[in-house]
Amino acid sequence: MKKSKTKLKDNPFMISCKEFDQFIIDYLERQLPFIKRLIFNLHLLLCSDCRAYIKAYQKSIEVGKKYYEEMGKETREDPPEELLEIIRKLKD
Amino acid sequence: MFVNIQPMSLEIDEEKFIQLLKDKNNEAQTLFVKTYYSNMFAIAHRYLENKEDVEDILQESFMNALKKIDQFEGRSSLKTWLTTIVINNCLMNLRNKKNKKEHSIEEFLPTFDENGARVGEPKLNTAKSVDEIIHDREKREKIKEALDMLPTHYKAILLLRDIDGYSVRETAALLELSEANVKSKLHRARAALKKLLESIFKE
């Protein structure tokens, strides 16, 4: 958020990108109190850098999820005979 | 006693199946391992790179589960309960392991100027669907590399919360950390992942 930095700093509803960054986790966990959420959304509305950032941040999480989901689908591992043997020998 | 249990009946009659496990029915125990092994292997392999480590952890986990089956109260599915045992054992293995040389998470975190404005953020194209990205072999390789570059502890938090779906509170309990600490580390892990995945969004 590069424009009018000094003017914005004096406004209690305006935060810097750095402060915005610290709100992200609570925002995504839906734990931001109402006023903070308002401040967060206002920054998001005004700052294209943070809009692009959070979009890529969320997309990265989705990509990670999908990657492991696909890996899980492709994993075909049978239990080793050694383990099955141990299980077969289990007693009460 | 011969009990004919087909894999499908495990889904349908889980309660009955659990009772057979509690009765130490050996066929049920074998079926339990055969049914869940592959799935648990995939989960453990996210946390542990080495295949032998995964096999050791799974052996330990299945044995733990069968020993502790009497403590299973049915508050979750059998699979969820087993998953927690597997993940707990993976985390214990990670804790006990001598740390390999890892990147510092700081290398991958966003930077800000003296006014707190973002600096050094490249223009990224996030328009491609996740499916498109995942099915591109080259990008998939880059995703693997990115995930492997995450420091182990941060990767574990990311896996627990974002992949395995534990809440922040549950993640904190599993890792014996405060919720605030988990949130802070989770944010750093996600930010680092974003940084490490930038190359796949640039093309």
mmCIF file of N, CA and C in Angstrom, chain A:
data_model
loop_
_atom_site.group_PDB
_atom_site.id
_atom_site.type_symbol
_atom_site.label_atom_id
_atom_site.label_comp_id
_atom_site.label_asym_id
_atom_site.label_seq_id
_atom_site.Cartn_x
_atom_site.Cartn_y
_atom_site.Cartn_z
ATOM 1 N N MET A 1 0.863 -1.180 0.000
ATOM 2 C CA MET A 1 0.000 0.000 0.000
ATOM 3 C C MET A 1 0.900 1.231 0.000
ATOM 4 N N LYS A 2 1.176 1.741 -1.153
ATOM 5 C CA LYS A 2 2.248 2.733 -1.225
ATOM 6 C C LYS A 2 1.771 4.188 -1.152
ATOM 7 N N LYS A 3 0.499 4.399 -1.467
ATOM 8 C CA LYS A 3 0.062 5.795 -1.596
ATOM 9 C C LYS A 3 -0.331 6.442 -0.264
ATOM 10 N N SER A 4 -0.120 7.720 -0.169
ATOM 11 C CA SER A 4 -0.563 8.552 0.964
ATOM 12 C C SER A 4 -0.250 7.918 2.311
ATOM 13 N N LYS A 5 0.914 7.344 2.439
ATOM 14 C CA LYS A 5 1.284 6.613 3.647
ATOM 15 C C LYS A 5 1.129 7.452 4.917
ATOM 16 N N THR A 6 1.626 8.713 4.872
ATOM 17 C CA THR A 6 1.601 9.516 6.089
ATOM 18 C C THR A 6 0.172 9.877 6.489
ATOM 19 N N LYS A 7 -0.644 10.204 5.510
ATOM 20 C CA LYS A 7 -2.034 10.554 5.815
ATOM 21 C C LYS A 7 -2.763 9.342 6.405
ATOM 22 N N LEU A 8 -2.544 8.185 5.775
ATOM 23 C CA LEU A 8 -3.242 6.973 6.206
ATOM 24 C C LEU A 8 -2.844 6.551 7.616
ATOM 25 N N LYS A 9 -1.598 6.798 7.960
ATOM 26 C CA LYS A 9 -1.098 6.366 9.257
ATOM 27 C C LYS A 9 -1.894 6.989 10.409
ATOM 28 N N ASP A 10 -2.402 8.202 10.179
ATOM 29 C CA ASP A 10 -3.135 8.914 11.231
ATOM 30 C C ASP A 10 -4.576 8.417 11.377
ATOM 31 N N ASN A 11 -5.041 7.689 10.412
ATOM 32 C CA ASN A 11 -6.419 7.205 10.464
ATOM 33 C C ASN A 11 -6.469 5.856 11.193
ATOM 34 N N PRO A 12 -7.262 5.759 12.287
ATOM 35 C CA PRO A 12 -7.262 4.505 13.067
ATOM 36 C C PRO A 12 -7.800 3.303 12.288
ATOM 37 N N PHE A 13 -8.512 3.571 11.204
ATOM 38 C CA PHE A 13 -9.043 2.453 10.415
ATOM 39 C C PHE A 13 -8.100 2.010 9.305
ATOM 40 N N MET A 14 -6.982 2.698 9.188
ATOM 41 C CA MET A 14 -6.020 2.352 8.148
ATOM 42 C C MET A 14 -4.834 1.616 8.763
ATOM 43 N N ILE A 15 -4.472 0.530 8.151
ATOM 44 C CA ILE A 15 -3.316 -0.224 8.646
ATOM 45 C C ILE A 15 -2.319 -0.405 7.504
ATOM 46 N N SER A 16 -1.096 -0.722 7.863
ATOM 47 C CA SER A 16 -0.069 -0.964 6.844
ATOM 48 C C SER A 16 -0.178 -2.413 6.363
ATOM 49 N N CYS A 17 0.533 -2.707 5.289
ATOM 50 C CA CYS A 17 0.550 -4.095 4.776
ATOM 51 C C CYS A 17 1.117 -5.045 5.844
ATOM 52 N N LYS A 18 2.078 -4.528 6.591
ATOM 53 C CA LYS A 18 2.707 -5.362 7.625
ATOM 54 C C LYS A 18 1.693 -5.717 8.722
ATOM 55 N N GLU A 19 0.896 -4.735 9.102
ATOM 56 C CA GLU A 19 -0.136 -4.997 10.111
ATOM 57 C C GLU A 19 -1.217 -5.927 9.539
ATOM 58 N N PHE A 20 -1.547 -5.677 8.279
ATOM 59 C CA PHE A 20 -2.523 -6.525 7.578
ATOM 60 C C PHE A 20 -2.056 -7.976 7.620
ATOM 61 N N ASP A 21 -0.775 -8.157 7.376
ATOM 62 C CA ASP A 21 -0.191 -9.498 7.347
ATOM 63 C C ASP A 21 -0.423 -10.240 8.665
ATOM 64 N N GLN A 22 -0.359 -9.483 9.753
ATOM 65 C CA GLN A 22 -0.536 -10.119 11.067
ATOM 66 C C GLN A 22 -1.996 -10.503 11.341
ATOM 67 N N PHE A 23 -2.902 -9.936 10.541
ATOM 68 C CA PHE A 23 -4.326 -10.251 10.716
ATOM 69 C C PHE A 23 -4.752 -11.486 9.901
ATOM 70 N N ILE A 24 -3.935 -11.849 8.916
ATOM 71 C CA ILE A 24 -4.366 -12.863 7.931
ATOM 72 C C ILE A 24 -4.837 -14.160 8.588
ATOM 73 N N ILE A 25 -4.042 -14.669 9.511
ATOM 74 C CA ILE A 25 -4.370 -15.976 10.083
ATOM 75 C C ILE A 25 -5.717 -15.940 10.814
ATOM 76 N N ASP A 26 -5.941 -14.902 11.604
ATOM 77 C CA ASP A 26 -7.217 -14.804 12.325
ATOM 78 C C ASP A 26 -8.371 -14.564 11.356
ATOM 79 N N TYR A 27 -8.088 -13.851 10.293
ATOM 80 C CA TYR A 27 -9.124 -13.609 9.284
ATOM 81 C C TYR A 27 -9.550 -14.951 8.660
ATOM 82 N N LEU A 28 -8.571 -15.741 8.269
ATOM 83 C CA LEU A 28 -8.885 -17.029 7.634
ATOM 84 C C LEU A 28 -9.470 -18.038 8.621
ATOM 85 N N GLU A 29 -9.103 -17.895 9.881
ATOM 86 C CA GLU A 29 -9.673 -18.783 10.913
ATOM 87 C C GLU A 29 -11.018 -18.255 11.410
ATOM 88 N N ARG A 30 -11.474 -17.151 10.812
ATOM 89 C CA ARG A 30 -12.721 -16.477 11.202
ATOM 90 C C ARG A 30 -12.716 -16.110 12.683
ATOM 91 N N GLN A 31 -11.588 -15.622 13.136
ATOM 92 C CA GLN A 31 -11.478 -15.244 14.554
ATOM 93 C C GLN A 31 -11.203 -13.751 14.725
ATOM 94 N N LEU A 32 -11.363 -12.987 13.636
ATOM 95 C CA LEU A 32 -11.137 -11.543 13.753
ATOM 96 C C LEU A 32 -12.384 -10.878 14.319
ATOM 97 N N PRO A 33 -12.228 -10.102 15.373
ATOM 98 C CA PRO A 33 -13.394 -9.377 15.886
ATOM 99 C C PRO A 33 -13.933 -8.420 14.812
ATOM 100 N N PHE A 34 -15.183 -8.032 14.945
ATOM 101 C CA PHE A 34 -15.883 -7.259 13.924
ATOM 102 C C PHE A 34 -15.084 -6.044 13.433
ATOM 103 N N ILE A 35 -14.626 -5.230 14.349
ATOM 104 C CA ILE A 35 -13.933 -3.987 13.958
ATOM 105 C C ILE A 35 -12.649 -4.307 13.193
ATOM 106 N N LYS A 36 -11.920 -5.279 13.691
ATOM 107 C CA LYS A 36 -10.667 -5.650 13.016
ATOM 108 C C LYS A 36 -10.944 -6.203 11.625
ATOM 109 N N ARG A 37 -12.063 -6.935 11.521
ATOM 110 C CA ARG A 37 -12.431 -7.494 10.214
ATOM 111 C C ARG A 37 -12.733 -6.366 9.229
ATOM 112 N N LEU A 38 -13.380 -5.342 9.761
ATOM 113 C CA LEU A 38 -13.717 -4.164 8.962
ATOM 114 C C LEU A 38 -12.435 -3.489 8.472
ATOM 115 N N ILE A 39 -11.498 -3.335 9.395
ATOM 116 C CA ILE A 39 -10.211 -2.699 9.068
ATOM 117 C C ILE A 39 -9.459 -3.541 8.034
ATOM 118 N N PHE A 40 -9.504 -4.846 8.238
ATOM 119 C CA PHE A 40 -8.833 -5.786 7.329
ATOM 120 C C PHE A 40 -9.428 -5.644 5.922
ATOM 121 N N ASN A 41 -10.764 -5.661 5.859
ATOM 122 C CA ASN A 41 -11.432 -5.575 4.550
ATOM 123 C C ASN A 41 -11.199 -4.229 3.869
ATOM 124 N N LEU A 42 -11.101 -3.191 4.674
ATOM 125 C CA LEU A 42 -10.855 -1.863 4.115
ATOM 126 C C LEU A 42 -9.465 -1.815 3.479
ATOM 127 N N HIS A 43 -8.510 -2.390 4.164
ATOM 128 C CA HIS A 43 -7.149 -2.430 3.616
ATOM 129 C C HIS A 43 -7.139 -3.252 2.311
ATOM 130 N N LEU A 44 -7.841 -4.362 2.364
ATOM 131 C CA LEU A 44 -7.913 -5.246 1.201
ATOM 132 C C LEU A 44 -8.508 -4.514 -0.010
ATOM 133 N N LEU A 45 -9.495 -3.695 0.288
ATOM 134 C CA LEU A 45 -10.173 -2.938 -0.769
ATOM 135 C C LEU A 45 -9.231 -1.919 -1.400
ATOM 136 N N LEU A 46 -8.382 -1.338 -0.561
ATOM 137 C CA LEU A 46 -7.530 -0.242 -1.034
ATOM 138 C C LEU A 46 -6.164 -0.691 -1.550
ATOM 139 N N CYS A 47 -5.739 -1.872 -1.133
ATOM 140 C CA CYS A 47 -4.361 -2.276 -1.449
ATOM 141 C C CYS A 47 -4.315 -3.449 -2.439
ATOM 142 N N SER A 48 -3.911 -3.147 -3.650
ATOM 143 C CA SER A 48 -3.871 -4.198 -4.677
ATOM 144 C C SER A 48 -2.752 -5.205 -4.383
ATOM 145 N N ASP A 49 -1.674 -4.737 -3.751
ATOM 146 C CA ASP A 49 -0.564 -5.655 -3.415
ATOM 147 C C ASP A 49 -1.042 -6.739 -2.447
ATOM 148 N N CYS A 50 -1.792 -6.316 -1.441
ATOM 149 C CA CYS A 50 -2.274 -7.292 -0.455
ATOM 150 C C CYS A 50 -3.371 -8.182 -1.029
ATOM 151 N N ARG A 51 -4.149 -7.610 -1.950
ATOM 152 C CA ARG A 51 -5.169 -8.442 -2.625
ATOM 153 C C ARG A 51 -4.479 -9.563 -3.402
ATOM 154 N N ALA A 52 -3.449 -9.181 -4.146
ATOM 155 C CA ALA A 52 -2.713 -10.185 -4.935
ATOM 156 C C ALA A 52 -2.021 -11.181 -4.005
ATOM 157 N N TYR A 53 -1.500 -10.654 -2.884
ATOM 158 C CA TYR A 53 -0.770 -11.508 -1.949
ATOM 159 C C TYR A 53 -1.685 -12.581 -1.354
ATOM 160 N N ILE A 54 -2.821 -12.138 -0.860
ATOM 161 C CA ILE A 54 -3.701 -13.095 -0.162
ATOM 162 C C ILE A 54 -4.300 -14.103 -1.140
ATOM 163 N N LYS A 55 -4.489 -13.666 -2.382
ATOM 164 C CA LYS A 55 -4.995 -14.573 -3.400
ATOM 165 C C LYS A 55 -3.981 -15.711 -3.643
ATOM 166 N N ALA A 56 -2.721 -15.319 -3.793
ATOM 167 C CA ALA A 56 -1.668 -16.322 -4.014
ATOM 168 C C ALA A 56 -1.460 -17.187 -2.768
ATOM 169 N N TYR A 57 -1.604 -16.590 -1.605
ATOM 170 C CA TYR A 57 -1.456 -17.283 -0.317
ATOM 171 C C TYR A 57 -2.517 -18.385 -0.207
ATOM 172 N N GLN A 58 -3.756 -18.022 -0.530
ATOM 173 C CA GLN A 58 -4.836 -19.004 -0.446
ATOM 174 C C GLN A 58 -4.716 -20.067 -1.537
ATOM 175 N N LYS A 59 -4.294 -19.635 -2.704
ATOM 176 C CA LYS A 59 -4.131 -20.578 -3.809
ATOM 177 C C LYS A 59 -3.031 -21.607 -3.481
ATOM 178 N N SER A 60 -2.002 -21.136 -2.802
ATOM 179 C CA SER A 60 -0.902 -22.043 -2.427
ATOM 180 C C SER A 60 -1.406 -23.132 -1.477
ATOM 181 N N ILE A 61 -2.280 -22.738 -0.555
ATOM 182 C CA ILE A 61 -2.833 -23.732 0.377
ATOM 183 C C ILE A 61 -3.648 -24.763 -0.413
ATOM 184 N N GLU A 62 -4.457 -24.258 -1.352
ATOM 185 C CA GLU A 62 -5.278 -25.167 -2.180
ATOM 186 C C GLU A 62 -4.401 -26.125 -2.982
ATOM 187 N N VAL A 63 -3.315 -25.566 -3.544
ATOM 188 C CA VAL A 63 -2.405 -26.393 -4.352
ATOM 189 C C VAL A 63 -1.776 -27.492 -3.479
ATOM 190 N N GLY A 64 -1.348 -27.093 -2.284
ATOM 191 C CA GLY A 64 -0.752 -28.060 -1.354
ATOM 192 C C GLY A 64 -1.734 -29.169 -1.013
ATOM 193 N N LYS A 65 -2.968 -28.765 -0.722
ATOM 194 C CA LYS A 65 -4.001 -29.754 -0.389
ATOM 195 C C LYS A 65 -4.208 -30.729 -1.525
ATOM 196 N N LYS A 66 -4.360 -30.176 -2.715
ATOM 197 C CA LYS A 66 -4.635 -31.002 -3.896
ATOM 198 C C LYS A 66 -3.463 -31.946 -4.181
ATOM 199 N N TYR A 67 -2.258 -31.425 -3.990
ATOM 200 C CA TYR A 67 -1.068 -32.236 -4.241
ATOM 201 C C TYR A 67 -1.093 -33.491 -3.364
ATOM 202 N N TYR A 68 -1.336 -33.284 -2.066
ATOM 203 C CA TYR A 68 -1.347 -34.432 -1.156
ATOM 204 C C TYR A 68 -2.547 -35.351 -1.408
ATOM 205 N N GLU A 69 -3.648 -34.751 -1.819
ATOM 206 C CA GLU A 69 -4.836 -35.541 -2.149
ATOM 207 C C GLU A 69 -4.516 -36.489 -3.301
ATOM 208 N N GLU A 70 -3.875 -35.948 -4.326
ATOM 209 C CA GLU A 70 -3.508 -36.764 -5.494
ATOM 210 C C GLU A 70 -2.481 -37.822 -5.115
ATOM 211 N N MET A 71 -1.517 -37.411 -4.287
ATOM 212 C CA MET A 71 -0.486 -38.363 -3.844
ATOM 213 C C MET A 71 -1.142 -39.521 -3.097
ATOM 214 N N GLY A 72 -2.120 -39.163 -2.264
ATOM 215 C CA GLY A 72 -2.833 -40.179 -1.475
ATOM 216 C C GLY A 72 -3.548 -41.170 -2.378
ATOM 217 N N LYS A 73 -4.170 -40.634 -3.443
ATOM 218 C CA LYS A 73 -4.905 -41.498 -4.373
ATOM 219 C C LYS A 73 -3.962 -42.464 -5.079
ATOM 220 N N GLU A 74 -2.747 -41.976 -5.346
ATOM 221 C CA GLU A 74 -1.796 -42.792 -6.115
ATOM 222 C C GLU A 74 -1.027 -43.791 -5.248
ATOM 223 N N THR A 75 -1.092 -43.589 -3.936
ATOM 224 C CA THR A 75 -0.330 -44.497 -3.062
ATOM 225 C C THR A 75 -1.040 -45.848 -2.952
ATOM 226 N N ARG A 76 -0.331 -46.864 -3.353
ATOM 227 C CA ARG A 76 -0.858 -48.233 -3.216
ATOM 228 C C ARG A 76 0.219 -49.052 -2.517
ATOM 229 N N GLU A 77 0.103 -49.147 -1.226
ATOM 230 C CA GLU A 77 1.116 -49.890 -0.468
ATOM 231 C C GLU A 77 0.435 -51.018 0.286
ATOM 232 N N ASP A 78 0.889 -52.202 0.038
ATOM 233 C CA ASP A 78 0.352 -53.325 0.800
ATOM 234 C C ASP A 78 1.153 -53.471 2.075
ATOM 235 N N PRO A 79 0.503 -53.942 3.135
ATOM 236 C CA PRO A 79 1.283 -54.140 4.368
ATOM 237 C C PRO A 79 2.373 -55.187 4.150
ATOM 238 N N PRO A 80 3.563 -54.936 4.684
ATOM 239 C CA PRO A 80 4.640 -55.927 4.523
ATOM 240 C C PRO A 80 4.258 -57.248 5.180
ATOM 241 N N GLU A 81 4.706 -58.327 4.576
ATOM 242 C CA GLU A 81 4.396 -59.663 5.091
ATOM 243 C C GLU A 81 4.841 -59.793 6.543
ATOM 244 N N GLU A 82 5.962 -59.132 6.872
ATOM 245 C CA GLU A 82 6.510 -59.183 8.237
ATOM 246 C C GLU A 82 5.487 -58.652 9.256
ATOM 247 N N LEU A 83 4.829 -57.561 8.892
ATOM 248 C CA LEU A 83 3.823 -56.988 9.801
ATOM 249 C C LEU A 83 2.617 -57.919 9.926
ATOM 250 N N LEU A 84 2.194 -58.468 8.785
ATOM 251 C CA LEU A 84 1.027 -59.369 8.818
ATOM 252 C C LEU A 84 1.340 -60.605 9.679
ATOM 253 N N GLU A 85 2.582 -61.038 9.601
ATOM 254 C CA GLU A 85 2.999 -62.201 10.371
ATOM 255 C C GLU A 85 2.929 -61.890 11.879
ATOM 256 N N ILE A 86 3.396 -60.706 12.238
ATOM 257 C CA ILE A 86 3.328 -60.274 13.656
ATOM 258 C C ILE A 86 1.873 -60.248 14.125
ATOM 259 N N ILE A 87 1.021 -59.712 13.262
ATOM 260 C CA ILE A 87 -0.403 -59.604 13.617
ATOM 261 C C ILE A 87 -1.020 -61.002 13.797
ATOM 262 N N ARG A 88 -0.669 -61.898 12.856
ATOM 263 C CA ARG A 88 -1.230 -63.252 12.927
ATOM 264 C C ARG A 88 -0.814 -63.963 14.210
ATOM 265 N N LYS A 89 0.381 -63.583 14.707
ATOM 266 C CA LYS A 89 0.891 -64.262 15.913
ATOM 267 C C LYS A 89 0.408 -63.591 17.206
ATOM 268 N N LEU A 90 -0.377 -62.504 17.064
ATOM 269 C CA LEU A 90 -0.848 -61.802 18.265
ATOM 270 C C LEU A 90 -1.721 -62.726 19.107
ATOM 271 N N LYS A 91 -1.493 -62.648 20.401
ATOM 272 C CA LYS A 91 -2.341 -63.428 21.283
ATOM 273 C C LYS A 91 -3.015 -62.498 22.252
ATOM 274 N N ASP A 92 -4.012 -62.980 22.919
ATOM 275 C CA ASP A 92 -4.748 -62.142 23.887
ATOM 276 C C ASP A 92 -3.816 -61.541 24.938
#
